[in-house]
Amino acid sequence: MKYDVIALGAGSGGISVVERAASYGAKCLVIEKGTVGGTCVNVGCVPKKIMWNASHVADTIHNATGYGFDVAYKGFSWATLKEKRDGYINGITQWYGGYIESLGIDYVEGAAKFVDDHTIEVDGKQYTADHIVISTGGRPRVPSDVKGAELGITSDDFFALETQPKRIAVIGAGYIAVEIAQLMHGLGSESHLFCRHDNVLRSFDDFVTDELKLELEKTVHLHTNSAIEALEQRDNGIAVISNHGAIEVDTVIWAIGRDLNTDNIGLENTSVTVEAGGVIPTDQFQETNVKGVFALGDITGKFPLTPVAIAAARRLADRLYGGKEGRYLPYENIASIVFSHPPIGTVGMTEKEAKAQYGEDAIKCYTTSFTSMYSSFTPNPVKTAMKLIVAGENEKVVGVHLFGPQVDEMLQGFAVAVRMGATKQDFDDTVALHPTSAEELVTMR
């Protein structure tokens, strides 16, 4: 059967490209071997944020005493949260099914493989299209060189846990590792975080990661400079054996990165270039080296974030079918949030990146740190820290880095400002909202 667009993968990128293309009248097919919605909806952003919310609620209950409330914390039901979380996600996936059908988009469930550059096969049936979009995402990585690695689970498996582990070890230093370790601590588990180096989130600006490390050391058991040598089943749990010794826990979660789902879709039958690690390189229009074959999302080796895949997908469909020639997604100044406790928000360059691009003498940094009004009344006050990185004589803001309560809801508007080329003077000329933490960003000196 012939289509205008075939998307491999019904995650954020795949659904978004066929949704937008169909709105322009294109005949579209999306193929998915798993559950519609992909990683984000089923085992990523959505369930993670629900778990983060639960941990935040627990924190709020503990903080209530500082405001004069006599609150008795009587425990937490993992089963109740899981049931409600799973029901919420099932509602989203069911809605997707009806929505895709309502748009006239064909949906095929199964494993897709390329037969040639423009032909896809699923369960013996072949489909062709002028434009094929590869948006197959990734999967959690489990090490192959650690004895007993199979005793650990992945971040995907974490959301299937029927009971709350009393003791948990998370191995990794990225945002997934940090988020799980801290939210589990917030929900009452003894939480251990193992990382290979002396800090976490090494691609982020040191200003915020240093603050996060201080907070981690007050909450979870942080094991830095740790090389995991083996996992071993013992009578009372799983032993995590590292160069620093052994610690027993109930559950071990591998959060050491993700492998790309490009190794099992028949790319060897095409002319598509695949780089080390399964990355599919594209031009600025998301097109691979094969005309009419495109790649979106994690597999491009760029920002592995849901909103990025969605934005790139919609722009691709706009260009191909909406008459918007030249439309594409620039990959500069993309904001991101780490749902740590408290969160990290960042947009633009780190200080190191800015100095590398503009020169050390052209860069100036403005910083502030304080305890917010809300946090000042709590039993365990949390610091807020902010950093602006500016470049050149006109002090164009090229980086904003935030750490603290509510920065996740604070950053979006400042991301718009950075994208528009705002200067430090523009920030200074903006009247502050008082009393808020956000006002510090427009009153720095």
Short mmCIF file of C-alpha atoms in Angstrom, two decimals:
data_model
loop_
_atom_site.label_atom_id
_atom_site.label_comp_id
_atom_site.label_asym_id
_atom_site.label_seq_id
_atom_site.Cartn_x
_atom_site.Cartn_y
_atom_site.Cartn_z
CA MET A 1 0.00 0.00 0.00
CA LYS A 2 1.27 3.48 -0.89
CA TYR A 3 1.28 6.42 1.53
CA ASP A 4 2.53 9.98 1.55
CA VAL A 5 4.13 9.54 4.98
CA ILE A 6 5.05 6.49 7.01
CA ALA A 7 6.30 7.00 10.56
CA LEU A 8 8.20 4.23 12.30
CA GLY A 9 7.31 4.58 15.95
CA ALA A 10 4.17 6.00 17.57
CA GLY A 11 5.99 8.01 20.19
CA SER A 12 6.17 11.78 20.43
CA GLY A 13 7.97 12.30 17.12
CA GLY A 14 6.08 9.76 15.04
CA ILE A 15 2.63 10.77 16.18
CA SER A 16 3.39 14.47 15.79
CA VAL A 17 4.62 14.18 12.21
CA VAL A 18 1.63 12.16 10.96
CA GLU A 19 -0.80 14.29 12.95
CA ARG A 20 0.46 17.51 11.35
CA ALA A 21 0.85 15.95 7.89
CA ALA A 22 -2.69 14.55 8.02
CA SER A 23 -4.03 18.02 8.84
CA TYR A 24 -2.67 19.11 5.45
CA GLY A 25 -4.40 16.22 3.69
CA ALA A 26 -1.51 13.75 3.52
CA LYS A 27 -2.21 10.03 3.60
CA CYS A 28 -0.37 8.75 6.66
CA LEU A 29 0.58 5.51 8.35
CA VAL A 30 2.20 5.08 11.75
CA ILE A 31 3.71 1.76 12.84
CA GLU A 32 4.36 0.79 16.46
CA LYS A 33 5.49 -2.51 17.98
CA GLY A 34 4.88 -1.42 21.57
CA THR A 35 2.31 0.85 23.16
CA VAL A 36 1.14 4.02 21.47
CA GLY A 37 2.65 7.11 23.08
CA GLY A 38 6.17 5.73 23.24
CA THR A 39 8.61 6.17 26.09
CA CYS A 40 7.37 9.55 27.33
CA VAL A 41 3.79 8.56 27.96
CA ASN A 42 4.32 5.00 29.15
CA VAL A 43 7.69 4.73 30.91
CA GLY A 44 9.15 8.22 30.81
CA CYS A 45 8.12 11.83 31.35
CA VAL A 46 4.51 11.25 32.36
CA PRO A 47 4.81 8.49 34.99
CA LYS A 48 8.08 10.02 36.21
CA LYS A 49 6.40 13.38 36.83
CA ILE A 50 3.54 11.68 38.66
CA MET A 51 6.06 9.98 40.94
CA TRP A 52 7.89 13.28 41.39
CA ASN A 53 4.60 14.93 42.31
CA ALA A 54 3.98 12.26 44.95
CA SER A 55 7.42 12.82 46.43
CA HIS A 56 6.80 16.57 46.38
CA VAL A 57 3.52 16.08 48.25
CA ALA A 58 5.36 14.06 50.90
CA ASP A 59 7.86 16.90 51.21
CA THR A 60 5.02 19.42 51.56
CA ILE A 61 3.48 17.38 54.38
CA HIS A 62 6.78 17.39 56.26
CA ASN A 63 7.19 21.13 55.64
CA ALA A 64 3.72 21.96 56.98
CA THR A 65 4.94 21.92 60.58
CA GLY A 66 7.03 24.99 59.85
CA TYR A 67 3.83 26.89 59.09
CA GLY A 68 2.12 25.87 62.30
CA PHE A 69 0.18 22.86 61.05
CA ASP A 70 -0.06 19.80 63.28
CA VAL A 71 0.12 17.17 60.56
CA ALA A 72 0.49 13.49 61.32
CA TYR A 73 2.23 11.60 58.52
CA LYS A 74 0.53 8.20 58.54
CA GLY A 75 2.33 6.63 55.63
CA PHE A 76 2.08 6.25 51.90
CA SER A 77 0.38 3.64 49.71
CA TRP A 78 2.52 2.65 46.73
CA ALA A 79 -0.32 0.45 45.45
CA THR A 80 -2.78 3.35 45.42
CA LEU A 81 -0.39 5.64 43.58
CA LYS A 82 0.51 2.95 41.04
CA GLU A 83 -3.14 2.17 40.36
CA LYS A 84 -4.01 5.82 39.81
CA ARG A 85 -0.86 6.46 37.76
CA ASP A 86 -1.47 3.45 35.52
CA GLY A 87 -5.09 4.47 35.06
CA TYR A 88 -4.06 7.96 34.05
CA ILE A 89 -1.59 6.64 31.49
CA ASN A 90 -4.06 4.11 30.12
CA GLY A 91 -6.46 6.98 29.59
CA ILE A 92 -3.86 8.81 27.51
CA THR A 93 -3.02 5.79 25.35
CA GLN A 94 -6.70 5.02 24.76
CA TRP A 95 -7.30 8.63 23.78
CA TYR A 96 -4.39 8.44 21.33
CA GLY A 97 -5.96 5.44 19.61
CA GLY A 98 -9.22 7.25 19.01
CA TYR A 99 -7.49 10.48 18.06
CA ILE A 100 -5.30 8.83 15.43
CA GLU A 101 -8.35 7.14 13.93
CA SER A 102 -10.34 10.39 13.92
CA LEU A 103 -7.63 12.04 11.83
CA GLY A 104 -7.82 9.31 9.21
CA ILE A 105 -4.33 8.05 10.02
CA ASP A 106 -3.74 4.33 9.55
CA TYR A 107 -2.17 2.49 12.48
CA VAL A 108 -0.34 -0.81 12.22
CA GLU A 109 0.88 -2.72 15.25
CA GLY A 110 4.04 -4.73 14.73
CA ALA A 111 7.78 -4.63 14.17
CA ALA A 112 8.68 -2.57 11.10
CA LYS A 113 11.69 -3.34 8.94
CA PHE A 114 13.03 -1.66 5.84
CA VAL A 115 13.02 -3.75 2.67
CA ASP A 116 14.64 -0.94 0.70
CA ASP A 117 14.94 2.84 0.98
CA HIS A 118 11.21 3.44 0.60
CA THR A 119 9.55 0.14 1.47
CA ILE A 120 8.61 -1.05 4.95
CA GLU A 121 7.50 -4.54 5.88
CA VAL A 122 5.40 -5.52 8.89
CA ASP A 123 4.35 -9.14 9.43
CA GLY A 124 4.79 -9.96 5.76
CA LYS A 125 2.88 -6.94 4.44
CA GLN A 126 4.71 -4.19 2.59
CA TYR A 127 4.07 -0.45 2.64
CA THR A 128 5.70 2.29 0.59
CA ALA A 129 5.82 6.07 0.93
CA ASP A 130 7.38 9.14 -0.61
CA HIS A 131 8.47 10.19 2.86
CA ILE A 132 9.51 7.78 5.60
CA VAL A 133 10.20 9.12 9.08
CA ILE A 134 12.29 7.04 11.48
CA SER A 135 11.31 7.89 15.04
CA THR A 136 12.00 4.68 16.90
CA GLY A 137 13.50 6.16 20.07
CA GLY A 138 15.67 4.27 22.51
CA ARG A 139 15.72 1.74 25.33
CA PRO A 140 17.49 1.62 28.71
CA ARG A 141 21.01 0.22 28.64
CA VAL A 142 22.15 -2.66 30.85
CA PRO A 143 25.92 -3.20 31.11
CA SER A 144 27.36 -6.32 29.52
CA ASP A 145 30.59 -6.28 31.52
CA VAL A 146 29.24 -6.36 35.09
CA LYS A 147 28.81 -9.76 36.71
CA GLY A 148 25.23 -10.26 37.86
CA ALA A 149 23.96 -7.22 35.94
CA GLU A 150 20.73 -9.12 35.22
CA LEU A 151 19.81 -8.79 38.90
CA GLY A 152 19.17 -5.11 38.29
CA ILE A 153 16.16 -3.60 36.55
CA THR A 154 15.87 -0.62 34.19
CA SER A 155 14.00 2.65 34.45
CA ASP A 156 11.26 1.04 32.33
CA ASP A 157 10.92 -1.79 34.86
CA PHE A 158 10.79 0.70 37.72
CA PHE A 159 7.27 1.70 36.73
CA ALA A 160 6.14 -1.92 36.89
CA LEU A 161 7.16 -2.41 40.53
CA GLU A 162 4.13 -3.62 42.48
CA THR A 163 5.60 -2.83 45.88
CA GLN A 164 7.89 -0.09 47.12
CA PRO A 165 11.47 -1.22 47.75
CA LYS A 166 12.60 -0.29 51.24
CA ARG A 167 16.19 -0.03 50.01
CA ILE A 168 17.09 0.99 46.48
CA ALA A 169 20.30 1.59 44.56
CA VAL A 170 20.32 3.66 41.39
CA ILE A 171 23.41 3.38 39.22
CA GLY A 172 24.08 6.32 36.93
CA ALA A 173 24.73 10.05 36.91
CA GLY A 174 22.23 11.40 34.40
CA TYR A 175 18.87 13.02 35.01
CA ILE A 176 16.99 9.70 35.13
CA ALA A 177 19.27 8.40 37.87
CA VAL A 178 19.07 11.59 39.91
CA GLU A 179 15.30 11.86 39.59
CA ILE A 180 14.57 8.27 40.64
CA ALA A 181 17.03 8.31 43.53
CA GLN A 182 15.61 11.50 44.99
CA LEU A 183 11.93 10.76 44.49
CA MET A 184 12.36 7.37 46.15
CA HIS A 185 14.03 9.05 49.11
CA GLY A 186 11.10 11.45 49.28
CA LEU A 187 8.67 8.53 49.38
CA GLY A 188 10.52 6.97 52.29
CA SER A 189 12.94 4.48 50.77
CA GLU A 190 16.60 4.25 51.75
CA SER A 191 18.07 5.50 48.49
CA HIS A 192 21.63 5.05 47.20
CA LEU A 193 23.00 6.77 44.09
CA PHE A 194 26.22 5.48 42.52
CA CYS A 195 28.10 7.54 39.93
CA ARG A 196 31.48 7.00 38.27
CA HIS A 197 32.80 10.52 38.69
CA ASP A 198 32.77 13.11 41.46
CA ASN A 199 29.47 14.70 40.44
CA VAL A 200 26.25 14.08 38.53
CA LEU A 201 24.79 15.72 35.40
CA ARG A 202 28.23 16.45 33.98
CA SER A 203 26.89 18.14 30.82
CA PHE A 204 25.15 20.81 32.91
CA ASP A 205 26.71 24.00 34.23
CA ASP A 206 28.84 23.40 37.32
CA PHE A 207 27.00 26.16 39.16
CA VAL A 208 23.78 24.16 39.40
CA THR A 209 25.28 20.69 39.66
CA ASP A 210 27.44 21.74 42.59
CA GLU A 211 24.31 22.95 44.37
CA LEU A 212 22.51 19.73 43.51
CA LYS A 213 25.38 17.65 44.88
CA LEU A 214 25.10 19.43 48.22
CA GLU A 215 21.40 18.62 48.32
CA LEU A 216 22.00 15.01 47.30
CA GLU A 217 24.45 14.61 50.14
CA LYS A 218 21.74 15.74 52.57
CA THR A 219 19.12 13.32 51.25
CA VAL A 220 20.25 10.20 49.40
CA HIS A 221 23.38 8.15 50.05
CA LEU A 222 25.65 9.50 47.31
CA HIS A 223 28.52 7.23 46.26
CA THR A 224 30.84 9.18 43.95
CA ASN A 225 33.83 7.86 42.01
CA SER A 226 32.25 4.41 42.16
CA ALA A 227 33.01 1.64 39.69
CA ILE A 228 30.40 -1.12 39.88
CA GLU A 229 32.15 -4.48 39.82
CA ALA A 230 29.25 -6.89 40.35
CA LEU A 231 25.73 -7.46 41.61
CA GLU A 232 25.29 -10.48 43.84
CA GLN A 233 22.15 -12.13 45.20
CA ARG A 234 22.34 -12.60 48.96
CA ASP A 235 19.93 -13.80 51.63
CA ASN A 236 18.82 -10.31 52.59
CA GLY A 237 18.88 -8.62 49.21
CA ILE A 238 21.13 -7.71 46.31
CA ALA A 239 24.69 -6.66 47.04
CA VAL A 240 26.03 -3.79 44.97
CA ILE A 241 29.75 -4.42 44.88
CA SER A 242 31.94 -1.47 43.91
CA ASN A 243 35.51 -0.36 44.34
CA HIS A 244 34.42 1.04 47.72
CA GLY A 245 32.90 -2.16 49.09
CA ALA A 246 29.43 -3.74 49.14
CA ILE A 247 26.00 -2.39 50.06
CA GLU A 248 22.84 -4.51 50.23
CA VAL A 249 19.55 -3.25 48.84
CA ASP A 250 16.22 -4.68 47.72
CA THR A 251 16.21 -3.26 44.19
CA VAL A 252 18.94 -2.08 41.83
CA ILE A 253 18.10 0.21 38.92
CA TRP A 254 20.44 0.68 35.98
CA ALA A 255 20.26 4.26 34.69
CA ILE A 256 23.52 4.40 32.75
CA GLY A 257 22.19 5.66 29.44
CA ARG A 258 20.08 4.48 26.55
CA ASP A 259 20.67 2.46 23.41
CA LEU A 260 19.04 3.58 20.18
CA ASN A 261 16.39 1.49 18.44
CA THR A 262 18.08 1.59 15.06
CA ASP A 263 19.73 -1.83 15.19
CA ASN A 264 16.65 -3.90 14.46
CA ILE A 265 14.70 -2.07 11.77
CA GLY A 266 16.46 -3.33 8.64
CA LEU A 267 18.62 -0.30 7.94
CA GLU A 268 21.19 -2.66 6.47
CA ASN A 269 18.77 -3.02 3.54
CA THR A 270 18.92 0.72 2.85
CA SER A 271 21.48 3.34 1.92
CA VAL A 272 20.85 5.29 5.15
CA THR A 273 24.04 6.25 6.97
CA VAL A 274 24.22 5.00 10.56
CA GLU A 275 26.99 6.28 12.82
CA ALA A 276 28.55 4.84 15.97
CA GLY A 277 26.02 4.01 18.65
CA GLY A 278 23.21 3.74 16.13
CA VAL A 279 22.91 7.49 15.55
CA ILE A 280 21.31 8.50 12.25
CA PRO A 281 22.77 11.84 11.11
CA THR A 282 20.49 14.34 9.40
CA ASP A 283 20.68 17.78 7.87
CA GLN A 284 18.89 20.76 9.41
CA PHE A 285 15.64 19.58 7.81
CA GLN A 286 15.84 16.18 9.58
CA GLU A 287 16.60 14.46 6.26
CA THR A 288 19.11 11.61 6.17
CA ASN A 289 21.55 11.04 3.34
CA VAL A 290 18.71 9.28 1.48
CA LYS A 291 16.23 11.65 -0.12
CA GLY A 292 12.80 11.29 1.41
CA VAL A 293 13.99 9.41 4.49
CA PHE A 294 13.99 11.43 7.71
CA ALA A 295 14.95 10.84 11.34
CA LEU A 296 13.55 12.43 14.50
CA GLY A 297 14.16 12.38 18.21
CA ASP A 298 16.69 10.39 20.23
CA ILE A 299 18.09 8.53 17.23
CA THR A 300 19.53 11.74 15.75
CA GLY A 301 21.96 12.08 18.65
CA LYS A 302 20.72 15.57 19.51
CA PHE A 303 18.51 16.63 22.41
CA PRO A 304 16.73 13.45 23.62
CA LEU A 305 13.70 15.36 24.87
CA THR A 306 10.03 14.86 24.03
CA PRO A 307 9.26 18.52 23.17
CA VAL A 308 12.26 18.56 20.82
CA ALA A 309 10.99 15.54 18.88
CA ILE A 310 7.51 17.06 18.71
CA ALA A 311 8.79 20.44 17.51
CA ALA A 312 11.05 18.90 14.86
CA ALA A 313 8.24 16.62 13.67
CA ARG A 314 5.72 19.41 13.25
CA ARG A 315 8.17 21.61 11.40
CA LEU A 316 9.02 18.73 9.10
CA ALA A 317 5.35 18.21 8.22
CA ASP A 318 4.85 21.96 7.81
CA ARG A 319 7.66 22.05 5.28
CA LEU A 320 6.68 18.93 3.35
CA TYR A 321 2.91 19.47 3.22
CA GLY A 322 2.07 22.89 4.62
CA GLY A 323 3.88 25.03 2.08
CA LYS A 324 6.28 26.40 4.70
CA GLU A 325 9.52 25.99 2.82
CA GLY A 326 12.64 26.47 4.85
CA ARG A 327 10.94 25.62 8.13
CA TYR A 328 13.09 23.59 10.50
CA LEU A 329 14.03 23.32 14.16
CA PRO A 330 17.19 25.12 15.28
CA TYR A 331 18.81 23.14 18.07
CA GLU A 332 20.14 26.16 19.94
CA ASN A 333 18.66 27.56 23.14
CA ILE A 334 16.48 24.58 23.95
CA ALA A 335 15.38 24.63 27.56
CA SER A 336 15.39 21.56 29.77
CA ILE A 337 14.35 20.64 33.28
CA VAL A 338 15.70 18.02 35.65
CA PHE A 339 13.04 16.97 38.14
CA SER A 340 15.43 16.64 41.01
CA HIS A 341 14.44 17.81 44.50
CA PRO A 342 14.53 20.75 44.06
CA PRO A 343 14.52 20.98 40.25
CA ILE A 344 17.16 22.28 37.88
CA GLY A 345 16.25 24.45 34.90
CA THR A 346 18.61 25.45 32.12
CA VAL A 347 18.53 27.13 28.73
CA GLY A 348 21.38 28.19 26.50
CA MET A 349 25.08 27.67 27.01
CA THR A 350 27.04 26.60 30.04
CA GLU A 351 29.85 28.90 31.12
CA LYS A 352 32.42 26.57 29.56
CA GLU A 353 30.52 26.46 26.26
CA ALA A 354 30.09 30.22 26.18
CA LYS A 355 33.79 30.86 26.78
CA ALA A 356 34.69 28.36 24.08
CA GLN A 357 32.46 30.13 21.55
CA TYR A 358 32.90 33.79 22.46
CA GLY A 359 36.27 33.82 24.22
CA GLU A 360 36.88 34.03 27.93
CA ASP A 361 37.19 37.82 28.02
CA ALA A 362 33.80 38.28 26.32
CA ILE A 363 31.85 36.36 28.96
CA LYS A 364 30.48 37.66 32.23
CA CYS A 365 28.43 35.74 34.79
CA TYR A 366 25.87 37.07 37.25
CA THR A 367 24.94 34.78 40.12
CA THR A 368 22.80 34.80 43.22
CA SER A 369 21.83 32.30 45.88
CA PHE A 370 19.27 32.65 48.63
CA THR A 371 16.66 30.84 50.69
CA SER A 372 13.18 31.56 49.40
CA MET A 373 10.47 32.91 51.67
CA TYR A 374 8.60 29.60 51.54
CA SER A 375 11.65 27.50 52.27
CA SER A 376 12.73 29.72 55.16
CA PHE A 377 9.84 28.41 57.25
CA THR A 378 10.45 24.71 56.59
CA PRO A 379 12.33 22.28 58.85
CA ASN A 380 15.00 21.74 56.21
CA PRO A 381 15.39 24.92 54.13
CA VAL A 382 16.50 24.45 50.53
CA LYS A 383 18.66 26.96 48.72
CA THR A 384 17.75 28.60 45.41
CA ALA A 385 20.62 29.49 43.06
CA MET A 386 20.56 31.38 39.76
CA LYS A 387 23.13 32.18 37.11
CA LEU A 388 22.99 34.41 34.03
CA ILE A 389 25.74 34.10 31.42
CA VAL A 390 26.11 37.10 29.12
CA ALA A 391 28.32 37.69 26.10
CA GLY A 392 29.82 40.74 24.43
CA GLU A 393 29.61 44.45 25.13
CA ASN A 394 25.81 44.47 24.91
CA GLU A 395 25.67 41.58 27.39
CA LYS A 396 23.41 39.31 25.37
CA VAL A 397 22.04 36.60 27.66
CA VAL A 398 23.37 33.30 26.31
CA GLY A 399 22.70 31.07 29.31
CA VAL A 400 20.26 30.83 32.21
CA HIS A 401 20.82 28.19 34.88
CA LEU A 402 18.50 27.73 37.84
CA PHE A 403 18.33 25.49 40.90
CA GLY A 404 15.61 25.60 43.49
CA PRO A 405 11.92 25.16 44.29
CA GLN A 406 9.56 26.01 41.40
CA VAL A 407 12.26 26.77 38.84
CA ASP A 408 10.58 24.18 36.61
CA GLU A 409 7.60 26.52 36.26
CA MET A 410 9.79 29.61 36.15
CA LEU A 411 12.03 28.86 33.17
CA GLN A 412 9.66 28.78 30.20
CA GLY A 413 9.26 32.54 29.85
CA PHE A 414 12.97 33.15 30.24
CA ALA A 415 13.59 30.58 27.50
CA VAL A 416 11.53 32.79 25.18
CA ALA A 417 13.65 35.78 26.17
CA VAL A 418 16.92 33.95 25.47
CA ARG A 419 15.63 32.72 22.12
CA MET A 420 14.70 36.30 21.16
CA GLY A 421 18.19 37.56 21.99
CA ALA A 422 17.42 39.47 25.18
CA THR A 423 20.24 41.35 26.85
CA LYS A 424 21.05 41.84 30.50
CA GLN A 425 19.68 45.37 30.13
CA ASP A 426 16.37 43.92 28.93
CA PHE A 427 16.25 41.82 32.07
CA ASP A 428 17.16 44.84 34.22
CA ASP A 429 14.46 46.97 32.56
CA THR A 430 11.76 44.42 33.36
CA VAL A 431 9.75 45.30 36.45
CA ALA A 432 9.99 42.53 39.03
CA LEU A 433 7.11 40.46 40.40
CA HIS A 434 7.28 40.65 44.18
CA PRO A 435 7.56 38.66 46.34
CA THR A 436 8.75 35.81 44.11
CA SER A 437 11.95 33.91 43.56
CA ALA A 438 11.77 34.70 39.83
CA GLU A 439 12.29 38.41 40.48
CA GLU A 440 15.93 37.68 41.31
CA LEU A 441 16.56 37.04 37.60
CA VAL A 442 15.69 40.64 36.74
CA THR A 443 17.41 42.27 39.72
CA MET A 444 20.88 40.72 39.61
CA ARG A 445 23.90 42.99 39.95
#
